[in-house]
Amino acid sequence: MENFYKLFRRDLKTKRLELRVLEPTEENARLVWDAIKNENPTNFKYVNWTPEYKKPLPESFEETLKQMKQEQERDVIPNGAVWYVFHDGKLIGHHGVFYFDNNKSMQSGNVWFVKSAQGQGFNQEIWSLLMKKAFEELGANRIMRQCMADNKQSQKSISGSGFHLDGRVRASTMMPDGTFMDQLVFTKLANEYGK
Ligand SMILES: CC(C)(COP(=O)(O)OP(=O)(O)OC[C@H]1O[C@@H](n2cnc3c(N)ncnc32)[C@H](O)[C@@H]1OP(=O)(O)O)[C@@H](O)C(=O)NCCC(=O)NCCS
């Protein structure tokens, strides 16, 4: 895992974006809260907040800080890397990955952009960099990405990055309103990268 930590748990840059590792401090939570507080929760219905936050968005600064701390413990410490995404110095989104060293397998984490930053190719731009690092530098054999079956924008984004649809996992996710949603699973293998 040392290689994963070294390559991924650090600030990264793409052509238009900066991916910054933010510790769950009050100052950083304020940045996140300021970016999301006026967003419409219906645009975030597929975002997978930590278990206690079965709602699309935190509803206060305090909840944002708590959610960042939970994420640090649940996702980052075991085997993840999480970034906040900045464009022109402004926080516009969140991104992350997990790594399973025993299978040389990477998995997508929780991703979202504020509404005004969606549909500009930012997600694909980030994945171009993550795929390069994973396949060329880390030696990963596989990257898996998942999305809810009716999240059309996410499906377009994932297929647009050349991922293969492996299948549909039925009723795998319970939504905040108690209904069950299928997940689509996409993968790309090392021997498909760059083709
Ligand atoms: C799902 C989500 C992460 C996808 O991110 P995104 O940045 O919008 O997606 P992409 O990087 O694939 O953007 C591609 C779109 O940008 C457009 N685009 C504009 N400039 C572009 C560029 N330079 N390069 C590529 N695409 C560009 C494309 O035409 C495409 O538009 P279309 O989807 O209308 O055809 C984002 O929409 C989001 O945050 N949704 C809400 C949260 C959510 O659902 N999260 C869970 C995801 S599983």
PDB file of C-alpha atoms and ligand atoms in Angstrom:
ATOM      1  CA  MET A   1       0.000   0.000   0.000  1.00  0.00           C
ATOM      2  CA  GLU A   2       2.989   2.298   0.496  1.00  0.00           C
ATOM      3  CA  ASN A   3       3.116   3.072  -3.211  1.00  0.00           C
ATOM      4  CA  PHE A   4      -0.589   3.908  -3.291  1.00  0.00           C
ATOM      5  CA  TYR A   5      -0.222   6.278  -0.331  1.00  0.00           C
ATOM      6  CA  LYS A   6       2.792   7.970  -1.927  1.00  0.00           C
ATOM      7  CA  LEU A   7       1.184   8.392  -5.357  1.00  0.00           C
ATOM      8  CA  PHE A   8      -2.385   9.236  -4.382  1.00  0.00           C
ATOM      9  CA  ARG A   9      -2.472  10.810  -0.923  1.00  0.00           C
ATOM     10  CA  ARG A  10      -1.141  14.112  -2.144  1.00  0.00           C
ATOM     11  CA  ASP A  11      -2.260  17.197  -4.011  1.00  0.00           C
ATOM     12  CA  LEU A  12      -2.575  16.625  -7.762  1.00  0.00           C
ATOM     13  CA  LYS A  13      -3.071  18.839 -10.799  1.00  0.00           C
ATOM     14  CA  THR A  14      -4.848  18.385 -14.111  1.00  0.00           C
ATOM     15  CA  LYS A  15      -4.954  20.882 -16.966  1.00  0.00           C
ATOM     16  CA  ARG A  16      -7.792  22.933 -15.446  1.00  0.00           C
ATOM     17  CA  LEU A  17      -8.106  21.639 -11.886  1.00  0.00           C
ATOM     18  CA  GLU A  18      -6.318  21.244  -8.592  1.00  0.00           C
ATOM     19  CA  LEU A  19      -7.088  18.230  -6.406  1.00  0.00           C
ATOM     20  CA  ARG A  20      -6.265  19.071  -2.822  1.00  0.00           C
ATOM     21  CA  VAL A  21      -6.125  16.815   0.215  1.00  0.00           C
ATOM     22  CA  LEU A  22      -8.029  18.656   2.956  1.00  0.00           C
ATOM     23  CA  GLU A  23      -7.765  17.618   6.583  1.00  0.00           C
ATOM     24  CA  PRO A  24     -11.078  17.776   8.460  1.00  0.00           C
ATOM     25  CA  THR A  25     -10.343  21.073  10.196  1.00  0.00           C
ATOM     26  CA  GLU A  26     -12.855  23.822  10.926  1.00  0.00           C
ATOM     27  CA  GLU A  27     -11.213  26.066   8.351  1.00  0.00           C
ATOM     28  CA  ASN A  28     -11.509  23.430   5.605  1.00  0.00           C
ATOM     29  CA  ALA A  29     -15.048  22.486   6.584  1.00  0.00           C
ATOM     30  CA  ARG A  30     -15.937  26.152   6.197  1.00  0.00           C
ATOM     31  CA  LEU A  31     -14.609  26.054   2.609  1.00  0.00           C
ATOM     32  CA  VAL A  32     -16.719  22.989   1.836  1.00  0.00           C
ATOM     33  CA  TRP A  33     -19.843  24.332   3.538  1.00  0.00           C
ATOM     34  CA  ASP A  34     -19.538  27.653   1.661  1.00  0.00           C
ATOM     35  CA  ALA A  35     -19.361  25.724  -1.630  1.00  0.00           C
ATOM     36  CA  ILE A  36     -22.422  23.533  -0.991  1.00  0.00           C
ATOM     37  CA  LYS A  37     -24.731  25.542   1.246  1.00  0.00           C
ATOM     38  CA  ASN A  38     -26.721  27.051  -1.632  1.00  0.00           C
ATOM     39  CA  GLU A  39     -26.825  23.897  -3.768  1.00  0.00           C
ATOM     40  CA  ASN A  40     -30.119  22.185  -4.534  1.00  0.00           C
ATOM     41  CA  PRO A  41     -30.171  18.804  -2.703  1.00  0.00           C
ATOM     42  CA  THR A  42     -32.057  17.171  -5.590  1.00  0.00           C
ATOM     43  CA  ASN A  43     -28.902  17.494  -7.722  1.00  0.00           C
ATOM     44  CA  PHE A  44     -27.043  15.398  -5.136  1.00  0.00           C
ATOM     45  CA  LYS A  45     -29.483  12.549  -4.614  1.00  0.00           C
ATOM     46  CA  TYR A  46     -26.954   9.916  -5.762  1.00  0.00           C
ATOM     47  CA  VAL A  47     -24.114  11.130  -3.575  1.00  0.00           C
ATOM     48  CA  ASN A  48     -23.027   8.538  -1.108  1.00  0.00           C
ATOM     49  CA  TRP A  49     -22.476  10.377   2.144  1.00  0.00           C
ATOM     50  CA  THR A  50     -21.205   8.463   5.149  1.00  0.00           C
ATOM     51  CA  PRO A  51     -23.747   6.142   6.825  1.00  0.00           C
ATOM     52  CA  GLU A  52     -24.991   8.600   9.407  1.00  0.00           C
ATOM     53  CA  TYR A  53     -25.682  11.114   6.659  1.00  0.00           C
ATOM     54  CA  LYS A  54     -28.515   9.457   4.818  1.00  0.00           C
ATOM     55  CA  LYS A  55     -29.408  12.716   3.176  1.00  0.00           C
ATOM     56  CA  PRO A  56     -28.156  14.303  -0.012  1.00  0.00           C
ATOM     57  CA  LEU A  57     -26.190  17.156   1.546  1.00  0.00           C
ATOM     58  CA  PRO A  58     -25.105  18.222   5.023  1.00  0.00           C
ATOM     59  CA  GLU A  59     -27.466  20.896   6.270  1.00  0.00           C
ATOM     60  CA  SER A  60     -25.066  22.957   8.383  1.00  0.00           C
ATOM     61  CA  PHE A  61     -21.423  23.802   8.898  1.00  0.00           C
ATOM     62  CA  GLU A  62     -21.354  21.454  11.918  1.00  0.00           C
ATOM     63  CA  GLU A  63     -22.687  18.536   9.864  1.00  0.00           C
ATOM     64  CA  THR A  64     -20.131  19.243   7.149  1.00  0.00           C
ATOM     65  CA  LEU A  65     -17.265  19.075   9.643  1.00  0.00           C
ATOM     66  CA  LYS A  66     -18.656  15.895  11.187  1.00  0.00           C
ATOM     67  CA  GLN A  67     -19.054  14.298   7.759  1.00  0.00           C
ATOM     68  CA  MET A  68     -15.452  15.196   6.835  1.00  0.00           C
ATOM     69  CA  LYS A  69     -14.217  13.583  10.061  1.00  0.00           C
ATOM     70  CA  GLN A  70     -16.277  10.444   9.442  1.00  0.00           C
ATOM     71  CA  GLU A  71     -14.940  10.209   5.916  1.00  0.00           C
ATOM     72  CA  GLN A  72     -11.377  10.526   7.160  1.00  0.00           C
ATOM     73  CA  GLU A  73     -11.882   7.608   9.550  1.00  0.00           C
ATOM     74  CA  ARG A  74     -14.047   5.409   7.351  1.00  0.00           C
ATOM     75  CA  ASP A  75     -12.543   5.965   3.889  1.00  0.00           C
ATOM     76  CA  VAL A  76      -9.177   7.657   3.991  1.00  0.00           C
ATOM     77  CA  ILE A  77      -7.411   5.926   6.863  1.00  0.00           C
ATOM     78  CA  PRO A  78      -7.996   2.279   5.785  1.00  0.00           C
ATOM     79  CA  ASN A  79      -7.229   2.372   2.047  1.00  0.00           C
ATOM     80  CA  GLY A  80      -8.492   5.535   0.401  1.00  0.00           C
ATOM     81  CA  ALA A  81      -7.484   8.895  -0.962  1.00  0.00           C
ATOM     82  CA  VAL A  82      -9.905  11.812  -1.015  1.00  0.00           C
ATOM     83  CA  TRP A  83      -9.534  15.206  -2.635  1.00  0.00           C
ATOM     84  CA  TYR A  84     -11.490  18.411  -2.887  1.00  0.00           C
ATOM     85  CA  VAL A  85     -11.473  19.826  -6.391  1.00  0.00           C
ATOM     86  CA  PHE A  86     -10.580  23.466  -7.054  1.00  0.00           C
ATOM     87  CA  HIS A  87     -11.097  25.451 -10.250  1.00  0.00           C
ATOM     88  CA  ASP A  88      -9.682  28.974 -10.491  1.00  0.00           C
ATOM     89  CA  GLY A  89      -8.996  28.796  -6.748  1.00  0.00           C
ATOM     90  CA  LYS A  90     -12.626  27.943  -5.920  1.00  0.00           C
ATOM     91  CA  LEU A  91     -13.806  24.679  -4.348  1.00  0.00           C
ATOM     92  CA  ILE A  92     -16.157  23.009  -6.858  1.00  0.00           C
ATOM     93  CA  GLY A  93     -16.220  19.322  -6.007  1.00  0.00           C
ATOM     94  CA  HIS A  94     -15.067  16.169  -4.294  1.00  0.00           C
ATOM     95  CA  HIS A  95     -13.315  13.052  -5.596  1.00  0.00           C
ATOM     96  CA  GLY A  96     -11.756   9.903  -4.219  1.00  0.00           C
ATOM     97  CA  VAL A  97     -10.507   6.373  -4.800  1.00  0.00           C
ATOM     98  CA  PHE A  98      -9.851   3.199  -2.810  1.00  0.00           C
ATOM     99  CA  TYR A  99      -7.101   0.672  -3.471  1.00  0.00           C
ATOM    100  CA  PHE A 100      -7.063  -3.071  -2.801  1.00  0.00           C
ATOM    101  CA  ASP A 101      -3.417  -4.090  -2.969  1.00  0.00           C
ATOM    102  CA  ASN A 102      -4.128  -7.848  -2.757  1.00  0.00           C
ATOM    103  CA  ASN A 103      -6.051  -7.669  -6.065  1.00  0.00           C
ATOM    104  CA  LYS A 104      -4.236  -4.682  -7.603  1.00  0.00           C
ATOM    105  CA  SER A 105      -7.684  -3.227  -7.917  1.00  0.00           C
ATOM    106  CA  MET A 106      -8.819   0.391  -7.627  1.00  0.00           C
ATOM    107  CA  GLN A 107     -12.365   1.499  -6.931  1.00  0.00           C
ATOM    108  CA  SER A 108     -14.002   4.874  -7.335  1.00  0.00           C
ATOM    109  CA  GLY A 109     -15.072   6.761  -4.244  1.00  0.00           C
ATOM    110  CA  ASN A 110     -17.635   9.447  -3.695  1.00  0.00           C
ATOM    111  CA  VAL A 111     -17.687  12.039  -6.481  1.00  0.00           C
ATOM    112  CA  TRP A 112     -19.669  15.222  -6.887  1.00  0.00           C
ATOM    113  CA  PHE A 113     -19.402  18.650  -8.427  1.00  0.00           C
ATOM    114  CA  VAL A 114     -21.479  21.712  -7.644  1.00  0.00           C
ATOM    115  CA  LYS A 115     -24.143  22.163 -10.320  1.00  0.00           C
ATOM    116  CA  SER A 116     -22.326  24.981 -12.124  1.00  0.00           C
ATOM    117  CA  ALA A 117     -19.259  22.738 -12.578  1.00  0.00           C
ATOM    118  CA  GLN A 118     -21.104  19.729 -14.013  1.00  0.00           C
ATOM    119  CA  GLY A 119     -21.101  18.937 -17.739  1.00  0.00           C
ATOM    120  CA  GLN A 120     -17.746  20.589 -18.447  1.00  0.00           C
ATOM    121  CA  GLY A 121     -15.671  17.440 -18.720  1.00  0.00           C
ATOM    122  CA  PHE A 122     -14.122  17.845 -15.266  1.00  0.00           C
ATOM    123  CA  ASN A 123     -14.810  14.279 -14.167  1.00  0.00           C
ATOM    124  CA  GLN A 124     -13.256  12.819 -17.301  1.00  0.00           C
ATOM    125  CA  GLU A 125     -10.274  15.135 -16.970  1.00  0.00           C
ATOM    126  CA  ILE A 126      -9.667  13.886 -13.422  1.00  0.00           C
ATOM    127  CA  TRP A 127     -10.065  10.246 -14.449  1.00  0.00           C
ATOM    128  CA  SER A 128      -7.504  10.669 -17.246  1.00  0.00           C
ATOM    129  CA  LEU A 129      -4.955  11.551 -14.605  1.00  0.00           C
ATOM    130  CA  LEU A 130      -6.083   8.891 -12.120  1.00  0.00           C
ATOM    131  CA  MET A 131      -5.968   6.149 -14.788  1.00  0.00           C
ATOM    132  CA  LYS A 132      -2.465   7.215 -15.835  1.00  0.00           C
ATOM    133  CA  LYS A 133      -1.232   7.120 -12.263  1.00  0.00           C
ATOM    134  CA  ALA A 134      -3.014   3.861 -11.443  1.00  0.00           C
ATOM    135  CA  PHE A 135      -2.006   1.883 -14.531  1.00  0.00           C
ATOM    136  CA  GLU A 136       1.364   3.426 -15.397  1.00  0.00           C
ATOM    137  CA  GLU A 137       2.809   4.281 -11.985  1.00  0.00           C
ATOM    138  CA  LEU A 138       1.052   2.139  -9.388  1.00  0.00           C
ATOM    139  CA  GLY A 139       0.741  -1.019 -11.502  1.00  0.00           C
ATOM    140  CA  ALA A 140      -2.982  -1.486 -10.911  1.00  0.00           C
ATOM    141  CA  ASN A 141      -4.621  -4.249 -12.951  1.00  0.00           C
ATOM    142  CA  ARG A 142      -8.202  -3.032 -12.773  1.00  0.00           C
ATOM    143  CA  ILE A 143     -10.287   0.026 -11.971  1.00  0.00           C
ATOM    144  CA  MET A 144     -13.914  -0.407 -11.026  1.00  0.00           C
ATOM    145  CA  ARG A 145     -16.466   2.390 -11.042  1.00  0.00           C
ATOM    146  CA  GLN A 146     -20.072   2.201  -9.940  1.00  0.00           C
ATOM    147  CA  CYS A 147     -23.107   4.397 -10.288  1.00  0.00           C
ATOM    148  CA  MET A 148     -26.809   4.244  -9.597  1.00  0.00           C
ATOM    149  CA  ALA A 149     -28.726   2.718 -12.483  1.00  0.00           C
ATOM    150  CA  ASP A 150     -30.714   5.882 -13.226  1.00  0.00           C
ATOM    151  CA  ASN A 151     -27.814   8.347 -12.914  1.00  0.00           C
ATOM    152  CA  LYS A 152     -27.560   9.071 -16.632  1.00  0.00           C
ATOM    153  CA  GLN A 153     -24.908  11.796 -16.379  1.00  0.00           C
ATOM    154  CA  SER A 154     -22.623   9.545 -14.388  1.00  0.00           C
ATOM    155  CA  GLN A 155     -23.088   6.627 -16.822  1.00  0.00           C
ATOM    156  CA  LYS A 156     -22.215   8.887 -19.755  1.00  0.00           C
ATOM    157  CA  SER A 157     -19.168  10.146 -17.929  1.00  0.00           C
ATOM    158  CA  ILE A 158     -17.917   6.638 -17.077  1.00  0.00           C
ATOM    159  CA  SER A 159     -18.504   5.166 -20.553  1.00  0.00           C
ATOM    160  CA  GLY A 160     -16.999   8.318 -22.063  1.00  0.00           C
ATOM    161  CA  SER A 161     -13.763   7.463 -20.241  1.00  0.00           C
ATOM    162  CA  GLY A 162     -13.747   4.083 -21.967  1.00  0.00           C
ATOM    163  CA  PHE A 163     -14.987   1.866 -19.135  1.00  0.00           C
ATOM    164  CA  HIS A 164     -16.751  -1.405 -19.898  1.00  0.00           C
ATOM    165  CA  LEU A 165     -20.194  -2.089 -18.430  1.00  0.00           C
ATOM    166  CA  ASP A 166     -19.810  -5.360 -16.523  1.00  0.00           C
ATOM    167  CA  GLY A 167     -23.345  -5.549 -15.241  1.00  0.00           C
ATOM    168  CA  ARG A 168     -26.084  -4.544 -12.909  1.00  0.00           C
ATOM    169  CA  VAL A 169     -26.169  -5.308  -9.197  1.00  0.00           C
ATOM    170  CA  ARG A 170     -29.815  -5.332  -8.259  1.00  0.00           C
ATOM    171  CA  ALA A 171     -31.249  -3.465  -5.256  1.00  0.00           C
ATOM    172  CA  SER A 172     -27.800  -3.001  -3.775  1.00  0.00           C
ATOM    173  CA  THR A 173     -28.314   0.469  -2.340  1.00  0.00           C
ATOM    174  CA  MET A 174     -30.988   1.786  -0.042  1.00  0.00           C
ATOM    175  CA  MET A 175     -31.752   5.430  -0.760  1.00  0.00           C
ATOM    176  CA  PRO A 176     -32.470   7.935   2.026  1.00  0.00           C
ATOM    177  CA  ASP A 177     -36.214   7.539   1.348  1.00  0.00           C
ATOM    178  CA  GLY A 178     -36.028   3.756   1.927  1.00  0.00           C
ATOM    179  CA  THR A 179     -36.355   2.697  -1.712  1.00  0.00           C
ATOM    180  CA  PHE A 180     -33.797   0.329  -3.262  1.00  0.00           C
ATOM    181  CA  MET A 181     -31.683   1.187  -6.272  1.00  0.00           C
ATOM    182  CA  ASP A 182     -29.698  -1.004  -8.674  1.00  0.00           C
ATOM    183  CA  GLN A 183     -26.037  -0.197  -9.249  1.00  0.00           C
ATOM    184  CA  LEU A 184     -24.173  -0.416 -12.550  1.00  0.00           C
ATOM    185  CA  VAL A 185     -20.633  -1.718 -12.396  1.00  0.00           C
ATOM    186  CA  PHE A 186     -18.030  -0.614 -14.940  1.00  0.00           C
ATOM    187  CA  THR A 187     -14.381  -1.662 -15.201  1.00  0.00           C
ATOM    188  CA  LYS A 188     -11.249  -0.950 -17.167  1.00  0.00           C
ATOM    189  CA  LEU A 189      -8.332  -3.388 -17.151  1.00  0.00           C
ATOM    190  CA  ALA A 190      -4.666  -2.531 -17.496  1.00  0.00           C
ATOM    191  CA  ASN A 191      -4.465  -4.255 -20.886  1.00  0.00           C
ATOM    192  CA  GLU A 192      -7.308  -2.050 -22.172  1.00  0.00           C
ATOM    193  CA  TYR A 193      -5.695   1.187 -21.052  1.00  0.00           C
ATOM    194  CA  GLY A 194      -4.509   3.459 -23.854  1.00  0.00           C
ATOM    195  CA  LYS A 195      -6.242   1.455 -26.582  1.00  0.00           C
TER     196      LYS A 195
HETATM  197  C1  LIG B   1     -21.857  12.550 -12.384  1.00  0.00           C
HETATM  198  C2  LIG B   1     -20.799  13.653 -12.398  1.00  0.00           C
HETATM  199  C3  LIG B   1     -19.745  13.371 -11.368  1.00  0.00           C
HETATM  200  C4  LIG B   1     -20.170  13.657 -13.823  1.00  0.00           C
HETATM  201  O1  LIG B   1     -19.223  14.683 -13.893  1.00  0.00           O
HETATM  202  P1  LIG B   1     -19.137  15.672 -15.139  1.00  0.00           P
HETATM  203  O2  LIG B   1     -17.888  16.480 -14.983  1.00  0.00           O
HETATM  204  O3  LIG B   1     -20.425  16.369 -15.273  1.00  0.00           O
HETATM  205  O4  LIG B   1     -18.981  14.600 -16.324  1.00  0.00           O
HETATM  206  P2  LIG B   1     -17.930  14.546 -17.505  1.00  0.00           P
HETATM  207  O5  LIG B   1     -16.552  14.793 -17.127  1.00  0.00           O
HETATM  208  O6  LIG B   1     -18.143  13.232 -18.158  1.00  0.00           O
HETATM  209  O7  LIG B   1     -18.440  15.678 -18.426  1.00  0.00           O
HETATM  210  C5  LIG B   1     -18.822  15.380 -19.735  1.00  0.00           C
HETATM  211  C6  LIG B   1     -19.763  16.451 -20.222  1.00  0.00           C
HETATM  212  O8  LIG B   1     -19.043  17.677 -20.287  1.00  0.00           O
HETATM  213  C7  LIG B   1     -19.042  18.162 -21.640  1.00  0.00           C
HETATM  214  N1  LIG B   1     -17.729  18.787 -21.867  1.00  0.00           N
HETATM  215  C8  LIG B   1     -17.538  20.113 -21.910  1.00  0.00           C
HETATM  216  N2  LIG B   1     -16.235  20.385 -22.074  1.00  0.00           N
HETATM  217  C9  LIG B   1     -15.576  19.195 -22.114  1.00  0.00           C
HETATM  218  C10 LIG B   1     -14.216  18.804 -22.234  1.00  0.00           C
HETATM  219  N3  LIG B   1     -13.224  19.709 -22.353  1.00  0.00           N
HETATM  220  N4  LIG B   1     -13.928  17.478 -22.215  1.00  0.00           N
HETATM  221  C11 LIG B   1     -14.882  16.542 -22.114  1.00  0.00           C
HETATM  222  N5  LIG B   1     -16.198  16.868 -21.972  1.00  0.00           N
HETATM  223  C12 LIG B   1     -16.535  18.178 -21.983  1.00  0.00           C
HETATM  224  C13 LIG B   1     -19.338  16.963 -22.496  1.00  0.00           C
HETATM  225  O9  LIG B   1     -19.957  17.345 -23.688  1.00  0.00           O
HETATM  226  C14 LIG B   1     -20.254  16.168 -21.599  1.00  0.00           C
HETATM  227  O10 LIG B   1     -21.559  16.700 -21.640  1.00  0.00           O
HETATM  228  P3  LIG B   1     -22.846  15.755 -21.724  1.00  0.00           P
HETATM  229  O11 LIG B   1     -22.736  14.781 -20.583  1.00  0.00           O
HETATM  230  O12 LIG B   1     -23.991  16.677 -21.614  1.00  0.00           O
HETATM  231  O13 LIG B   1     -22.715  15.055 -23.049  1.00  0.00           O
HETATM  232  C15 LIG B   1     -21.431  15.058 -12.167  1.00  0.00           C
HETATM  233  O14 LIG B   1     -22.393  15.318 -13.129  1.00  0.00           O
HETATM  234  C16 LIG B   1     -22.018  15.235 -10.768  1.00  0.00           C
HETATM  235  O15 LIG B   1     -21.343  15.744  -9.902  1.00  0.00           O
HETATM  236  N6  LIG B   1     -23.310  14.836 -10.578  1.00  0.00           N
HETATM  237  C17 LIG B   1     -23.999  15.010  -9.298  1.00  0.00           C
HETATM  238  C18 LIG B   1     -23.403  14.149  -8.214  1.00  0.00           C
HETATM  239  C19 LIG B   1     -23.505  12.666  -8.502  1.00  0.00           C
HETATM  240  O16 LIG B   1     -24.450  12.175  -9.106  1.00  0.00           O
HETATM  241  N7  LIG B   1     -22.536  11.917  -8.009  1.00  0.00           N
HETATM  242  C20 LIG B   1     -22.503  10.467  -8.084  1.00  0.00           C
HETATM  243  C21 LIG B   1     -21.707   9.991  -9.276  1.00  0.00           C
HETATM  244  S1  LIG B   1     -21.657   8.207  -9.328  1.00  0.00           S
END
